[in-house]
Structures are given as C-alpha cells and as structure tokens.
CSV table of C-alpha atoms and ligand atoms in Angstrom, one decimal:
chain,number,residue,atom,x,y,z
A,19,UNK,CA,3.8,-12.5,-25.0
A,20,UNK,CA,1.5,-12.6,-22.0
A,21,UNK,CA,-1.0,-9.7,-21.5
A,22,UNK,CA,0.1,-8.1,-18.3
A,23,UNK,CA,-2.6,-5.4,-18.0
A,24,UNK,CA,-4.4,-5.3,-14.7
A,25,UNK,CA,-8.0,-4.2,-14.6
A,26,UNK,CA,-9.3,-2.4,-11.6
A,27,UNK,CA,-12.6,-1.4,-13.2
A,28,UNK,CA,-12.2,2.2,-12.9
A,29,UNK,CA,-8.7,2.1,-14.5
A,30,UNK,CA,-6.6,-0.4,-16.4
A,31,UNK,CA,-2.9,-0.4,-15.5
A,32,UNK,CA,-0.2,-1.6,-17.9
A,33,UNK,CA,0.9,-4.2,-15.5
A,34,UNK,CA,-0.2,-5.2,-12.0
A,35,UNK,CA,2.9,-3.9,-10.1
A,36,UNK,CA,2.5,-0.7,-7.9
A,37,UNK,CA,5.3,0.2,-5.5
A,38,UNK,CA,3.6,0.7,-2.0
A,39,UNK,CA,3.2,3.9,0.2
A,40,UNK,CA,6.2,4.5,2.3
A,41,UNK,CA,8.7,2.2,0.4
A,42,UNK,CA,9.0,4.2,-2.8
A,43,UNK,CA,9.5,7.8,-1.5
A,44,UNK,CA,7.7,10.1,-3.9
A,45,UNK,CA,8.7,8.4,-7.0
A,46,UNK,CA,11.3,10.8,-8.1
A,47,UNK,CA,14.0,9.2,-5.8
A,48,UNK,CA,13.8,6.2,-8.1
A,49,UNK,CA,14.4,7.9,-11.4
A,50,UNK,CA,18.0,7.4,-11.2
A,51,UNK,CA,17.4,3.5,-11.1
A,52,UNK,CA,14.8,3.2,-13.8
A,53,UNK,CA,12.0,4.9,-15.9
A,54,UNK,CA,8.8,5.2,-13.8
A,55,UNK,CA,6.8,4.6,-17.0
A,56,UNK,CA,7.6,0.9,-16.5
A,57,UNK,CA,5.5,0.7,-13.5
A,58,UNK,CA,1.6,-0.2,-13.3
A,59,UNK,CA,1.3,2.8,-11.0
A,60,UNK,CA,3.0,4.1,-7.8
A,61,UNK,CA,2.0,5.2,-4.4
A,62,UNK,CA,3.1,8.3,-2.5
A,63,UNK,CA,4.4,8.1,1.0
A,64,UNK,CA,1.2,8.8,3.3
A,65,UNK,CA,0.5,12.3,4.0
A,66,UNK,CA,-1.4,14.3,6.7
A,67,UNK,CA,-2.6,17.9,6.4
A,68,UNK,CA,0.3,19.4,8.2
A,69,UNK,CA,3.9,18.6,8.0
A,70,UNK,CA,5.1,16.0,10.3
A,71,UNK,CA,8.5,15.1,11.7
A,72,UNK,CA,7.5,11.4,12.5
A,73,UNK,CA,8.8,9.3,15.4
A,74,UNK,CA,12.1,9.6,17.2
A,75,UNK,CA,14.9,7.0,16.2
A,76,UNK,CA,15.3,4.2,15.9
A,77,UNK,CA,12.7,3.8,13.0
A,78,UNK,CA,13.8,0.6,11.3
A,79,UNK,CA,15.0,-2.8,12.5
A,80,UNK,CA,15.7,-5.8,10.5
A,81,UNK,CA,14.1,-9.1,11.5
A,82,UNK,CA,14.5,-12.7,10.0
A,83,UNK,CA,13.2,-12.2,6.5
A,84,UNK,CA,11.3,-9.0,7.4
A,85,UNK,CA,11.5,-5.4,8.5
A,86,UNK,CA,10.1,-3.6,11.6
A,87,UNK,CA,9.4,0.1,11.1
A,88,UNK,CA,8.1,2.9,13.2
A,89,UNK,CA,8.5,5.9,10.9
A,90,UNK,CA,5.4,7.6,12.2
A,91,UNK,CA,4.3,9.0,8.9
A,92,UNK,CA,6.9,11.8,8.5
A,93,UNK,CA,6.1,14.1,5.6
A,94,UNK,CA,5.8,17.4,4.1
A,95,UNK,CA,2.0,18.0,4.5
A,96,UNK,CA,-0.6,18.0,1.9
A,97,UNK,CA,0.2,21.3,0.3
A,98,UNK,CA,3.9,20.4,0.3
A,99,UNK,CA,3.1,17.2,-1.4
A,100,UNK,CA,1.3,18.9,-4.3
A,101,UNK,CA,4.3,20.5,-5.4
A,102,UNK,CA,6.4,17.2,-5.3
A,103,UNK,CA,3.7,15.5,-7.4
A,104,UNK,CA,3.6,18.4,-10.0
A,105,UNK,CA,7.2,17.8,-10.3
A,106,UNK,CA,7.3,14.0,-10.7
A,107,UNK,CA,4.3,14.0,-12.9
A,108,UNK,CA,6.3,15.9,-15.5
A,109,UNK,CA,8.7,12.9,-15.7
A,110,UNK,CA,6.2,10.0,-16.0
A,111,UNK,CA,2.8,9.2,-17.4
A,112,UNK,CA,2.3,6.3,-14.9
A,113,UNK,CA,-0.7,6.8,-12.7
A,114,UNK,CA,0.1,8.4,-9.3
A,115,UNK,CA,-1.7,7.3,-6.1
A,116,UNK,CA,-1.8,9.6,-2.9
A,117,UNK,CA,-2.0,7.8,0.3
A,118,UNK,CA,-4.3,9.9,2.4
A,119,UNK,CA,-3.8,9.9,6.3
A,120,UNK,CA,-5.8,11.7,9.0
A,121,UNK,CA,-6.1,12.1,12.8
A,122,UNK,CA,-9.9,12.6,12.4
A,123,UNK,CA,-12.6,12.0,9.8
A,124,UNK,CA,-12.5,15.8,8.9
A,125,UNK,CA,-8.7,15.6,8.4
A,126,UNK,CA,-9.0,12.5,6.0
A,127,UNK,CA,-11.6,14.6,4.1
A,128,UNK,CA,-9.4,17.9,4.0
A,129,UNK,CA,-6.4,15.9,2.8
A,130,UNK,CA,-8.4,13.9,0.1
A,131,UNK,CA,-10.0,17.2,-1.0
A,132,UNK,CA,-6.6,18.8,-1.8
A,133,UNK,CA,-5.6,16.0,-4.1
A,134,UNK,CA,-9.1,15.5,-5.5
A,135,UNK,CA,-8.5,18.7,-7.6
A,136,UNK,CA,-5.1,17.7,-9.1
A,137,UNK,CA,-5.2,16.2,-12.5
A,138,UNK,CA,-1.8,14.6,-11.8
A,139,UNK,CA,-3.4,12.3,-9.2
A,140,UNK,CA,-5.1,9.2,-10.6
A,141,UNK,CA,-6.5,7.7,-7.5
A,142,UNK,CA,-6.6,8.2,-3.7
A,143,UNK,CA,-5.6,5.4,-1.2
A,144,UNK,CA,-7.3,6.0,2.1
A,145,UNK,CA,-4.8,4.8,4.8
A,146,UNK,CA,-7.1,4.0,7.6
A,147,UNK,CA,-4.8,1.5,9.2
A,148,UNK,CA,-1.9,3.6,10.7
A,149,UNK,CA,0.1,1.2,12.9
A,150,UNK,CA,2.9,3.5,13.8
A,151,UNK,CA,1.1,6.6,15.1
A,152,UNK,CA,0.3,6.8,18.7
A,153,UNK,CA,-1.1,10.4,19.1
A,154,UNK,CA,-3.2,12.2,16.8
A,155,UNK,CA,-3.7,9.2,14.7
A,156,UNK,CA,-7.2,7.6,14.3
A,157,UNK,CA,-7.3,4.0,13.1
A,158,UNK,CA,-10.8,3.5,11.6
A,159,UNK,CA,-9.6,0.2,10.1
A,160,UNK,CA,-10.2,-1.3,13.6
A,161,UNK,CA,-13.9,-1.4,13.3
A,162,UNK,CA,-16.5,-1.9,10.4
A,163,UNK,CA,-18.5,1.0,11.8
A,164,UNK,CA,-15.6,3.5,11.8
A,165,UNK,CA,-14.4,2.2,8.5
A,166,UNK,CA,-17.9,2.7,6.9
A,167,UNK,CA,-18.3,6.2,8.4
A,168,UNK,CA,-14.9,7.6,7.1
A,169,UNK,CA,-15.1,5.9,3.6
A,170,UNK,CA,-18.7,7.3,3.1
A,171,UNK,CA,-17.6,10.9,4.1
A,172,UNK,CA,-14.7,10.9,1.7
A,173,UNK,CA,-16.3,9.1,-1.1
A,174,UNK,CA,-19.5,11.4,-1.0
A,175,UNK,CA,-17.3,14.4,-1.1
A,176,UNK,CA,-14.6,13.6,-3.7
A,177,UNK,CA,-14.4,12.4,-7.2
A,178,UNK,CA,-11.3,10.4,-7.6
A,179,UNK,CA,-11.4,6.6,-7.5
A,180,UNK,CA,-10.9,5.6,-3.8
A,181,UNK,CA,-8.8,2.7,-2.7
A,182,UNK,CA,-9.2,1.8,0.9
A,183,UNK,CA,-6.1,0.3,2.7
A,184,UNK,CA,-7.0,-2.0,5.7
A,185,UNK,CA,-5.1,-3.2,8.5
A,186,UNK,CA,-4.3,-6.9,9.1
A,187,UNK,CA,-4.3,-6.2,13.0
A,188,UNK,CA,-8.1,-7.0,13.4
A,189,UNK,CA,-10.1,-10.1,14.0
A,190,UNK,CA,-12.6,-9.9,11.2
A,191,UNK,CA,-11.1,-8.4,8.0
A,192,UNK,CA,-13.9,-9.6,5.8
A,193,UNK,CA,-16.5,-7.6,7.8
A,194,UNK,CA,-14.3,-4.4,7.6
A,195,UNK,CA,-13.7,-4.8,3.9
A,196,UNK,CA,-17.5,-5.4,3.5
A,197,UNK,CA,-18.2,-2.2,5.3
A,198,UNK,CA,-15.8,-0.2,3.0
A,199,UNK,CA,-17.4,-1.6,-0.1
A,200,UNK,CA,-20.9,-0.8,1.2
A,201,UNK,CA,-19.7,2.7,2.0
A,202,UNK,CA,-18.6,3.3,-1.7
A,203,UNK,CA,-14.9,2.2,-1.8
A,204,UNK,CA,-13.8,1.5,-5.4
A,205,UNK,CA,-11.1,-1.0,-4.4
A,206,UNK,CA,-9.5,-2.5,-1.3
A,207,UNK,CA,-5.8,-2.8,-0.7
A,208,UNK,CA,-4.6,-5.3,1.8
A,209,UNK,CA,-2.4,-5.4,3.9
A,210,UNK,CA,-0.6,-2.8,5.9
A,211,UNK,CA,2.0,-3.8,8.2
A,212,UNK,CA,1.5,-6.4,11.1
A,213,UNK,CA,2.1,-5.1,14.6
A,214,UNK,CA,5.3,-6.6,16.1
A,215,UNK,CA,7.5,-6.0,19.1
A,216,UNK,CA,11.4,-5.8,19.1
A,217,UNK,CA,13.2,-5.9,22.5
A,218,UNK,CA,16.6,-4.8,23.6
A,219,UNK,CA,17.7,-7.3,26.3
A,220,UNK,CA,20.6,-5.2,27.6
A,221,UNK,CA,18.4,-2.2,28.3
A,222,UNK,CA,15.5,-4.4,29.1
A,223,UNK,CA,13.4,-2.0,27.0
A,224,UNK,CA,11.5,-2.1,23.8
A,225,UNK,CA,13.6,-1.1,20.8
A,226,UNK,CA,11.0,1.4,19.4
A,227,UNK,CA,9.8,4.4,21.4
A,228,UNK,CA,6.2,3.6,20.3
A,229,UNK,CA,6.6,0.1,21.8
A,230,UNK,CA,5.1,-1.9,18.8
A,231,UNK,CA,6.3,-1.4,15.1
A,232,UNK,CA,5.1,-2.6,11.8
A,233,UNK,CA,6.3,-5.7,10.3
A,234,UNK,CA,6.7,-6.1,6.6
A,235,UNK,CA,8.6,-8.2,3.9
A,236,UNK,CA,8.7,-11.9,3.1
A,237,UNK,CA,8.1,-12.9,6.8
A,238,UNK,CA,4.4,-11.6,6.2
A,239,UNK,CA,3.7,-13.1,2.7
A,240,UNK,CA,1.7,-16.1,3.8
A,241,UNK,CA,-0.4,-14.1,6.3
A,242,UNK,CA,-1.0,-11.4,3.6
A,243,UNK,CA,-2.0,-14.1,1.0
A,244,UNK,CA,-4.5,-15.6,3.5
A,245,UNK,CA,-6.1,-12.1,4.0
A,246,UNK,CA,-6.2,-11.2,0.3
A,247,UNK,CA,-8.0,-14.6,-0.3
A,248,UNK,CA,-10.4,-13.9,2.5
A,249,UNK,CA,-11.2,-10.3,1.4
A,250,UNK,CA,-11.5,-11.2,-2.3
A,251,UNK,CA,-14.1,-13.7,-1.4
A,252,UNK,CA,-15.9,-11.2,0.8
A,253,UNK,CA,-16.3,-8.3,-1.8
A,254,UNK,CA,-17.1,-7.6,-5.4
A,255,UNK,CA,-14.7,-4.6,-5.8
A,256,UNK,CA,-11.2,-5.2,-6.9
A,257,UNK,CA,-8.6,-6.1,-4.3
A,258,UNK,CA,-5.0,-5.0,-4.4
A,259,UNK,CA,-2.7,-7.6,-2.7
A,260,UNK,CA,0.2,-6.3,-0.5
A,261,UNK,CA,2.6,-8.3,1.7
A,262,UNK,CA,6.1,-9.6,1.2
A,263,UNK,CA,6.0,-9.8,-2.6
A,264,UNK,CA,9.6,-10.4,-3.8
A,265,UNK,CA,9.3,-12.3,-7.1
A,266,UNK,CA,7.0,-12.6,-10.2
A,267,UNK,CA,5.9,-16.0,-8.7
A,268,UNK,CA,4.7,-14.1,-5.7
A,269,UNK,CA,2.6,-11.8,-7.8
A,270,UNK,CA,0.9,-14.7,-9.6
A,271,UNK,CA,0.1,-16.3,-6.3
A,272,UNK,CA,-1.7,-13.2,-5.1
A,273,UNK,CA,-3.5,-12.9,-8.3
A,274,UNK,CA,-4.6,-16.6,-8.1
A,275,UNK,CA,-5.9,-15.7,-4.5
A,276,UNK,CA,-8.1,-13.0,-6.0
A,277,UNK,CA,-6.0,-9.9,-6.3
A,278,UNK,CA,-6.5,-7.7,-9.4
A,279,UNK,CA,-3.2,-6.0,-8.8
A,280,UNK,CA,-0.4,-5.9,-6.3
A,281,UNK,CA,1.8,-3.5,-4.4
A,282,UNK,CA,5.3,-4.0,-3.7
A,283,UNK,CA,6.8,-2.6,-0.4
A,284,UNK,CA,9.9,-3.8,1.3
A,285,UNK,CA,11.6,-5.0,-1.8
A,286,UNK,CA,12.0,-1.5,-3.0
A,287,UNK,CA,14.0,-0.8,0.1
A,288,UNK,CA,16.3,-3.7,-0.2
A,289,UNK,CA,16.7,-3.7,-4.1
A,290,UNK,CA,15.7,-0.3,-5.6
A,291,UNK,CA,15.1,-2.0,-9.1
A,292,UNK,CA,13.1,-4.8,-7.5
A,293,UNK,CA,9.8,-3.7,-8.7
A,294,UNK,CA,11.0,-3.8,-12.3
A,295,UNK,CA,12.6,-7.2,-12.0
A,296,UNK,CA,9.3,-8.4,-10.5
A,297,UNK,CA,7.4,-7.2,-13.5
A,298,UNK,CA,9.8,-9.0,-15.9
A,299,UNK,CA,9.6,-12.1,-13.9
A,300,UNK,CA,5.9,-12.0,-13.8
A,301,UNK,CA,5.8,-11.7,-17.7
A,302,UNK,CA,8.3,-14.7,-18.1
A,303,UNK,CA,6.6,-17.0,-15.7
A,304,UNK,CA,3.2,-16.4,-17.4
A,305,UNK,CA,4.8,-17.1,-20.8
A,306,UNK,CA,6.4,-20.2,-19.3
A,307,UNK,CA,3.1,-21.4,-17.7
A,308,UNK,CA,1.2,-20.4,-20.9
A,309,UNK,CA,-1.1,-18.0,-18.9
A,310,UNK,CA,-2.3,-15.5,-21.5
A,311,UNK,CA,-3.7,-12.8,-19.1
A,312,UNK,CA,-4.0,-12.0,-15.5
A,313,UNK,CA,-7.7,-12.2,-15.8
A,314,UNK,CA,-7.3,-15.9,-16.9
A,315,UNK,CA,-6.1,-16.8,-13.4
A,316,UNK,CA,-7.5,-14.1,-11.2
A,317,UNK,CA,-9.4,-15.7,-8.2
A,318,UNK,CA,-9.1,-19.1,-10.0
A,319,UNK,CA,-7.7,-21.0,-7.0
A,320,UNK,CA,-8.9,-24.7,-7.2
A,321,UNK,CA,-10.2,-25.9,-3.9
B,20,LIG,C1,9.3,2.1,5.9
B,20,LIG,C2,7.9,1.9,5.6
B,20,LIG,C3,7.0,3.0,5.5
B,20,LIG,C4,5.5,2.7,5.3
B,20,LIG,N1,4.7,3.8,5.2
B,20,LIG,C5,3.6,3.6,4.8
B,20,LIG,C6,2.6,4.8,4.7
B,20,LIG,O1,3.1,5.9,4.6
B,20,LIG,N2,1.4,4.5,4.3
B,20,LIG,C7,0.8,3.3,4.1
B,20,LIG,O2,-0.3,3.0,3.9
B,20,LIG,N3,1.7,2.2,4.3
B,20,LIG,C8,2.9,2.3,4.6
B,20,LIG,N4,3.7,1.3,4.8
B,20,LIG,C9,3.2,-0.1,4.5
B,20,LIG,C10,3.4,-0.6,3.1
B,20,LIG,O3,2.9,0.3,2.1
B,20,LIG,C11,3.0,-2.0,2.8
B,20,LIG,O4,1.6,-2.1,3.0
B,20,LIG,C12,3.7,-3.0,3.8
B,20,LIG,O5,5.1,-2.7,4.0
B,20,LIG,C13,3.6,-4.4,3.4
B,20,LIG,O6,4.1,-4.8,2.1
B,20,LIG,P1,5.6,-5.3,2.0
B,20,LIG,O7,5.6,-6.6,2.9
B,20,LIG,O8,5.8,-5.8,0.6
B,20,LIG,O9,6.6,-4.4,2.5
B,20,LIG,C14,5.1,1.3,5.0
B,20,LIG,C15,6.0,0.4,5.2
B,20,LIG,C16,7.4,0.5,5.4
B,20,LIG,C17,8.4,-0.8,5.5
C-alpha cells in the first residue's frame, strides 16, 4: 500500500489532507460523521483576540461550481477558543492548527501568543489574507513588506511552527511568499478565497453587504493550482495547496505541482465526509498508478 505520509519538515502528517479553516468548524462538529484521527491535521476557524459577530446576512451564495462567502470571521475570541480546543483535543490525537487573525500586527502577536502556550496546538496558521473583513481587518498579504513585518514579529516571539496563509488577490504572489520565507515562515499555505461579486438584478444592489465576497470550491481549482506551482518554485519551505480540492486526483495534482500537503475547504460544507473520501481516493489512485509515496511525485511536474 502507498505511503501517504506528508512531510512538512517540522512535522510528519499521517496523510496530506487537512480540512481548511472556516469550513470545518472547530473539528468537534464533525465527530458525528467520522473519527478525527483519520485526518492528517485540521484547522480551526479563524480567530481574533475578541469575540466577533461577523457580517450581516446574507453570508453565503452558491455560484456555478463554487461558493461565495462573506462570513466576516465570526468567532468566540482567542480565550473562548482555548476552551473549545481543550475539549476537542480530548477526542483526537490529530494535530490541531489554529488560524490566527488580527486587525494589527500587535493583535496577530497577541492571538498567536495565547495559543503558543497550549500543548494541544501543533501549529499556527497566520491568516494575513482576510478577504471578508472591511473594518478593523488588516491585510498584510497585499504587500511583501507588510507580510515580512508581521511574520517576523510573530515568528520571533512564538515557538510553534508557523504556516503563513496568503491571498490570491495580489499581482506578485511569489514575491510575497518569498518575503514570508525570509521573515521565518515554516510553511506557506495558498490560497485563501478569490474576491468575487454577486449582484441582485431586482434590487440593483450587490448581494453582500461588504460588496465583494470570497470565492471557493471547484471553480477556483485551476487558479489555485497555478499559484501553488508558482509559490512552490519560489520558496524552499513546504507549501500547503488549497483551492477546490474535491477528489484524490485533485490531491495528487497539487502534490505534483509542488505541494507537500493540501487543505480541503468547500468540500466539507457540501459533503461532511468528503475529506475522508478524498484520503481514501488518494490512496487508491496512488496504488493504481504505482506511486509509492507522495515524496516520489512532489514537485515532479515534467515540463
Ligand atoms: C465559509 C468559509 C469560511 C472561511 N473562513 C476562513 C477563515 O476563517 N480563515 C481562513 O484562513 N480561511 C477561511 N476560508 C478559506 C478556506 O480556508 C480556503 O482557503 C478556501 O475556501 C479555498 O479552499 P476550497 O476551494 O477548497 O474551499 C473560508 C472559506 C469558506 C468557504
């Protein structure tokens, strides 16, 4: 049987499939569907220092083969999340990743510091690519300079491995990824959602109060795959590929493009057991194609 382990350097995961932030609740919600131990790791919904209500409805709209969301990072705040994590960690030994948000560099550091002290947390994912927050949200992923500054600050003052999650809504993602690497990031995750627009023709208004919303799902897969390939060629740290992954075949495409592991997002919303199906399909396809390990094909795209 194929070896499914995914090597991120600082940690080895039993398989490459990691449910993505915001699409998997806080993990515990999925316990009635499957054993969380089946996953490579999982990411908590993004968290700020204080509790947030998020954006006014509507928050979700389906598109052709995709999903637009404007949740606005609703959540219990960092202290509230520590309790939730302690509870879910009792039910699984799968590594837990906290998605750290902030409205300023200081807030990013304050949130990261709270989870840095928790043994139940394996890694931090710095979400510097907030597409759905209009006020009080900083988006350092818009520039190499801001990315470098916030990553350096958090990295120098925390101990946990730091994944930096980048926005696709930029003109030179390779430069931004390079800046995150230089500032000490242990891995890069790409991509967060693409900005999109939904219109209501009757009201002649945008559907979402925030105007733009974040597009995810199969619609973005080719775009995400291109970015993963670009970033994997620009940095030496591991890249975690995200965007429209729905099948085991998609997983292997991202690995071939250079990803060391992947995150599954929208699939968890439309099919709660989707991530487990994807793990099984990845294994079956590797056996079928006689691929012995992920390392055998990682970044091995023939050009
Ligand atoms: C409803 C929803 C909420 C999300 N919330 C977060 C979040 O809190 N933090 C974050 O970094 N990304 C968030 N994302 C982005 C996903 O983690 C992922 O990067 C994106 O959906 C692309 O993957 P997919 O096409 O497989 O869904 C959210 C996505 C959706 C659909």
